[in-house]
Amino acid sequence: MTHKYRHIKFLGIIFLVALGLALAYFGFQKVHAPSPTSSTTPQKTNPAKPVFDKTRYSISDPNSLWVVVNKQRPLNPKTYAPTDLVVPNAPLRVPGNDSMQLRAETASAMETMFAAAKAAGDPLMVSSGYRSYNYQVSLYGSYVAAHGQASADTFSARPGYSEHQTGLAVDVEPLDKQCDVDQCFANTPAGEWITAHAYEYGFFIRYPADKVAVTGFEYEPWHLRYVGKELALEMHTTHTETLEEFFGLPAAPNY
Ligand SMILES: [Zn+2]
């Protein structure tokens, strides 16, 4: 063996030793790397899933998409009026009436939802949207006159306590007016579509059948509240039906 060949053999040995060390190192890393399916890494501690921030928007500011209005939480001020009301581009029960208006973002989301409902064969229209403080004074007053205050309080909010005054709530009904503003709306094709799909557009049914003791209002499958897609999806995913429960607020069965 010449000097030249001994040199090549020496380099070969160095190379093989280095290769062996490298394979041993990476093999060790692989064995000790946490497995995605390992029982030591449960889903709830997975940093990839962000925690929903419930404090992101105010629940007291009447301009906030997340404002919570109920019999214990009047609007502040009680005479609040939104500044971005628009008339939705949608079928309206009372065209030209102020109560057909909604806040701009709510109107836009509702138009998208109505288009999807129509495409599914369940066309809808706006039954009632924004109601001013003064409108609610006359509406609630007429119900009290007709039914007495105790009865009126179960289905109509006192002025300053109405979600409709935020411009974020809308009563919907089928275009054919089947079961309009009636609990049987829930069992119509349009009502079933709303129940299944409203959250996809940022809405939810504000007064569910089994939450009268929480919301203080009878079942209203037609009364939708807009909170944005993010919160609506989170409530849907966590099976939370009311804003009171979601935000850990006291139930509001009475004033
Ligand atoms: Zn309503």
Short mmCIF file of C-alpha atoms and ligand atoms in Angstrom, two decimals:
data_model
loop_
_atom_site.label_atom_id
_atom_site.label_comp_id
_atom_site.label_asym_id
_atom_site.label_seq_id
_atom_site.Cartn_x
_atom_site.Cartn_y
_atom_site.Cartn_z
CA MET A 1 0.00 0.00 0.00
CA THR A 2 1.38 3.35 -1.03
CA HIS A 3 1.34 6.47 1.06
CA LYS A 4 -1.37 7.89 -1.22
CA TYR A 5 -3.78 4.94 -0.62
CA ARG A 6 -3.22 4.99 3.15
CA HIS A 7 -4.31 8.63 3.10
CA ILE A 8 -7.61 7.78 1.32
CA LYS A 9 -8.26 4.89 3.70
CA PHE A 10 -7.76 7.19 6.69
CA LEU A 11 -10.23 9.74 5.31
CA GLY A 12 -12.74 6.92 4.69
CA ILE A 13 -12.57 5.81 8.31
CA ILE A 14 -13.08 9.40 9.51
CA PHE A 15 -16.09 9.71 7.21
CA LEU A 16 -17.68 6.47 8.44
CA VAL A 17 -17.19 7.45 12.09
CA ALA A 18 -18.77 10.86 11.46
CA LEU A 19 -21.69 9.25 9.61
CA GLY A 20 -22.21 6.79 12.44
CA LEU A 21 -22.26 9.59 15.05
CA ALA A 22 -24.73 11.60 12.96
CA LEU A 23 -27.11 8.64 12.54
CA ALA A 24 -26.92 7.85 16.26
CA TYR A 25 -27.69 11.51 17.14
CA PHE A 26 -30.71 11.88 14.84
CA GLY A 27 -32.00 8.45 15.81
CA PHE A 28 -31.93 9.54 19.44
CA GLN A 29 -33.78 12.76 18.56
CA LYS A 30 -36.52 10.86 16.75
CA VAL A 31 -37.05 8.37 19.57
CA HIS A 32 -37.40 11.18 22.09
CA ALA A 33 -39.48 13.57 20.00
CA PRO A 34 -43.07 13.88 21.34
CA SER A 35 -45.56 12.00 19.22
CA PRO A 36 -48.61 13.94 17.99
CA THR A 37 -50.80 11.12 19.26
CA SER A 38 -48.99 10.75 22.56
CA SER A 39 -51.23 10.63 25.62
CA THR A 40 -48.89 13.09 27.32
CA THR A 41 -49.99 15.89 24.97
CA PRO A 42 -53.79 16.22 25.35
CA GLN A 43 -55.71 18.60 23.05
CA LYS A 44 -56.49 21.13 25.74
CA THR A 45 -52.82 21.97 26.23
CA ASN A 46 -52.08 22.08 22.53
CA PRO A 47 -50.65 25.57 21.97
CA ALA A 48 -51.84 25.45 18.35
CA LYS A 49 -55.45 26.08 19.45
CA PRO A 50 -55.82 29.70 20.66
CA VAL A 51 -57.99 30.39 23.68
CA PHE A 52 -61.08 32.46 22.80
CA ASP A 53 -60.65 35.95 24.26
CA LYS A 54 -63.97 36.84 25.90
CA THR A 55 -62.71 40.31 26.81
CA ARG A 56 -61.87 41.33 23.27
CA TYR A 57 -64.95 43.54 22.92
CA SER A 58 -67.02 45.36 25.52
CA ILE A 59 -70.27 43.79 26.68
CA SER A 60 -71.44 47.12 28.17
CA ASP A 61 -70.75 49.67 25.43
CA PRO A 62 -73.94 49.92 23.35
CA ASN A 63 -71.79 50.39 20.22
CA SER A 64 -70.03 47.05 20.79
CA LEU A 65 -70.98 44.02 18.70
CA TRP A 66 -70.95 41.98 21.91
CA VAL A 67 -73.11 44.28 24.06
CA VAL A 68 -75.38 42.29 26.37
CA VAL A 69 -78.80 43.86 26.88
CA ASN A 70 -81.36 42.23 29.16
CA LYS A 71 -83.75 43.06 32.01
CA GLN A 72 -80.78 43.63 34.32
CA ARG A 73 -78.62 45.41 31.76
CA PRO A 74 -80.29 48.44 30.15
CA LEU A 75 -78.62 50.30 27.36
CA ASN A 76 -76.38 53.07 28.66
CA PRO A 77 -77.67 55.65 27.97
CA LYS A 78 -81.22 54.29 27.78
CA THR A 79 -81.89 56.60 24.85
CA TYR A 80 -78.90 55.26 22.87
CA ALA A 81 -79.19 55.32 19.08
CA PRO A 82 -76.67 53.84 16.61
CA THR A 83 -75.07 56.19 14.09
CA ASP A 84 -74.57 53.75 11.22
CA LEU A 85 -78.12 52.56 10.50
CA VAL A 86 -78.91 51.47 6.94
CA VAL A 87 -81.83 49.85 5.17
CA PRO A 88 -80.84 46.29 4.19
CA ASN A 89 -81.08 45.26 0.57
CA ALA A 90 -83.64 42.56 1.35
CA PRO A 91 -87.40 41.95 1.34
CA LEU A 92 -88.97 44.20 3.99
CA ARG A 93 -92.29 43.73 5.77
CA VAL A 94 -92.86 47.49 6.13
CA PRO A 95 -90.80 49.27 3.45
CA GLY A 96 -89.96 52.85 4.40
CA ASN A 97 -90.50 52.28 8.12
CA ASP A 98 -87.59 53.20 10.42
CA SER A 99 -87.83 49.75 12.04
CA MET A 100 -86.52 48.15 8.84
CA GLN A 101 -83.06 49.60 9.51
CA LEU A 102 -80.06 47.77 10.99
CA ARG A 103 -76.49 48.74 11.80
CA ALA A 104 -74.37 48.52 8.65
CA GLU A 105 -72.39 45.38 9.56
CA THR A 106 -75.53 43.58 10.72
CA ALA A 107 -77.35 44.51 7.52
CA SER A 108 -74.48 43.25 5.37
CA ALA A 109 -74.27 39.93 7.24
CA MET A 110 -78.04 39.53 7.05
CA GLU A 111 -78.06 40.13 3.29
CA THR A 112 -75.49 37.35 2.87
CA MET A 113 -77.53 35.04 5.12
CA PHE A 114 -80.77 35.81 3.28
CA ALA A 115 -79.08 35.06 -0.06
CA ALA A 116 -77.96 31.66 1.26
CA ALA A 117 -81.41 30.91 2.67
CA LYS A 118 -83.02 31.83 -0.63
CA ALA A 119 -80.57 29.62 -2.52
CA ALA A 120 -81.57 26.77 -0.19
CA GLY A 121 -85.23 27.35 -1.08
CA ASP A 122 -86.16 29.24 2.09
CA PRO A 123 -86.51 32.95 1.24
CA LEU A 124 -86.82 35.29 4.24
CA MET A 125 -87.76 38.88 4.92
CA VAL A 126 -87.15 41.45 7.63
CA SER A 127 -90.05 41.63 10.04
CA SER A 128 -88.51 44.15 12.45
CA GLY A 129 -85.02 45.53 12.96
CA TYR A 130 -83.94 48.72 14.72
CA ARG A 131 -86.41 50.23 17.16
CA SER A 132 -85.69 53.65 18.65
CA TYR A 133 -86.26 54.39 22.33
CA ASN A 134 -89.38 56.39 21.45
CA TYR A 135 -90.74 53.63 19.21
CA GLN A 136 -90.29 51.13 22.05
CA VAL A 137 -92.12 53.54 24.41
CA SER A 138 -95.20 53.38 22.20
CA LEU A 139 -94.87 49.65 21.34
CA TYR A 140 -94.37 48.50 24.94
CA GLY A 141 -97.07 50.92 26.09
CA SER A 142 -99.57 49.44 23.67
CA TYR A 143 -98.79 45.90 24.91
CA VAL A 144 -99.18 46.96 28.54
CA ALA A 145 -102.50 48.60 27.71
CA ALA A 146 -103.73 45.46 25.96
CA HIS A 147 -102.30 42.68 28.18
CA GLY A 148 -101.20 44.27 31.46
CA GLN A 149 -97.58 44.91 32.45
CA ALA A 150 -96.80 41.45 33.86
CA SER A 151 -97.81 39.79 30.62
CA ALA A 152 -96.21 42.44 28.40
CA ASP A 153 -92.88 41.97 30.23
CA THR A 154 -92.68 38.34 29.10
CA PHE A 155 -92.55 39.21 25.40
CA SER A 156 -91.78 42.90 25.02
CA ALA A 157 -88.84 44.83 26.46
CA ARG A 158 -89.25 48.08 28.33
CA PRO A 159 -87.81 51.15 26.58
CA GLY A 160 -84.03 51.25 27.06
CA TYR A 161 -83.90 47.48 27.63
CA SER A 162 -84.62 46.30 24.08
CA GLU A 163 -82.00 44.51 22.02
CA HIS A 164 -83.73 45.94 18.95
CA GLN A 165 -82.54 49.40 20.07
CA THR A 166 -78.92 48.33 19.43
CA GLY A 167 -79.51 47.86 15.69
CA LEU A 168 -77.92 44.39 16.10
CA ALA A 169 -81.18 42.43 16.43
CA VAL A 170 -83.56 41.45 13.67
CA ASP A 171 -86.82 39.55 13.61
CA VAL A 172 -87.08 37.49 10.44
CA GLU A 173 -89.99 35.67 8.85
CA PRO A 174 -90.55 33.54 5.76
CA LEU A 175 -91.34 35.43 2.59
CA ASP A 176 -94.69 33.59 2.47
CA LYS A 177 -95.39 34.83 6.05
CA GLN A 178 -95.99 31.29 7.28
CA CYS A 179 -95.88 31.39 11.11
CA ASP A 180 -94.65 34.98 11.07
CA VAL A 181 -93.54 36.08 14.57
CA ASP A 182 -94.98 32.85 15.95
CA GLN A 183 -93.22 29.98 17.71
CA CYS A 184 -94.35 27.60 14.95
CA PHE A 185 -91.79 29.43 12.75
CA ALA A 186 -89.19 27.08 14.26
CA ASN A 187 -90.83 24.14 12.49
CA THR A 188 -91.09 25.74 9.06
CA PRO A 189 -88.36 24.98 6.50
CA ALA A 190 -87.11 28.57 6.84
CA GLY A 191 -87.10 28.31 10.62
CA GLU A 192 -85.17 25.05 10.50
CA TRP A 193 -82.67 26.58 8.09
CA ILE A 194 -82.16 29.52 10.47
CA THR A 195 -81.67 27.20 13.44
CA ALA A 196 -79.03 25.22 11.56
CA HIS A 197 -77.18 27.99 9.74
CA ALA A 198 -77.56 31.40 11.45
CA TYR A 199 -74.25 31.04 13.31
CA GLU A 200 -72.38 30.73 10.01
CA TYR A 201 -73.30 34.36 9.33
CA GLY A 202 -72.67 35.73 12.83
CA PHE A 203 -76.22 35.40 14.19
CA PHE A 204 -77.90 33.23 16.81
CA ILE A 205 -81.40 32.76 18.25
CA ARG A 206 -81.31 35.09 21.26
CA TYR A 207 -84.32 33.71 23.15
CA PRO A 208 -84.19 29.89 23.07
CA ALA A 209 -87.08 27.72 24.24
CA ASP A 210 -85.24 26.27 27.22
CA LYS A 211 -83.61 29.50 28.45
CA VAL A 212 -86.59 31.62 29.51
CA ALA A 213 -85.26 31.68 33.10
CA VAL A 214 -81.96 33.09 31.82
CA THR A 215 -83.11 35.60 29.20
CA GLY A 216 -86.43 36.61 30.77
CA PHE A 217 -88.21 36.22 27.43
CA GLU A 218 -90.38 33.56 25.86
CA TYR A 219 -89.07 31.44 23.01
CA GLU A 220 -88.60 33.61 19.93
CA PRO A 221 -87.15 31.49 17.10
CA TRP A 222 -87.48 34.50 14.78
CA HIS A 223 -85.44 36.95 16.88
CA LEU A 224 -81.82 36.87 15.75
CA ARG A 225 -78.96 38.72 17.36
CA TYR A 226 -75.82 39.62 15.43
CA VAL A 227 -72.52 39.25 17.31
CA GLY A 228 -70.13 38.56 14.41
CA LYS A 229 -68.96 35.22 13.05
CA GLU A 230 -66.23 34.71 15.63
CA LEU A 231 -68.47 34.77 18.70
CA ALA A 232 -71.39 33.05 16.98
CA LEU A 233 -69.10 30.17 15.99
CA GLU A 234 -67.62 29.93 19.49
CA MET A 235 -71.09 29.80 21.07
CA HIS A 236 -72.14 27.16 18.53
CA THR A 237 -69.00 25.08 19.08
CA THR A 238 -69.29 25.22 22.87
CA HIS A 239 -73.07 24.61 22.77
CA THR A 240 -73.71 27.85 24.66
CA GLU A 241 -77.14 29.24 23.87
CA THR A 242 -77.19 32.60 25.66
CA LEU A 243 -74.88 35.59 26.04
CA GLU A 244 -75.54 35.52 29.79
CA GLU A 245 -74.10 32.01 30.10
CA PHE A 246 -71.25 32.64 27.68
CA PHE A 247 -70.01 35.71 29.56
CA GLY A 248 -70.81 34.34 33.02
CA LEU A 249 -73.46 36.97 33.72
CA PRO A 250 -76.38 36.57 36.16
CA ALA A 251 -79.67 35.32 34.75
CA ALA A 252 -82.11 38.13 34.05
CA PRO A 253 -85.64 36.74 34.42
CA ASN A 254 -86.99 40.02 35.85
CA TYR A 255 -86.35 43.75 35.98
ZN ZN B 1 -87.24 40.67 18.20
#
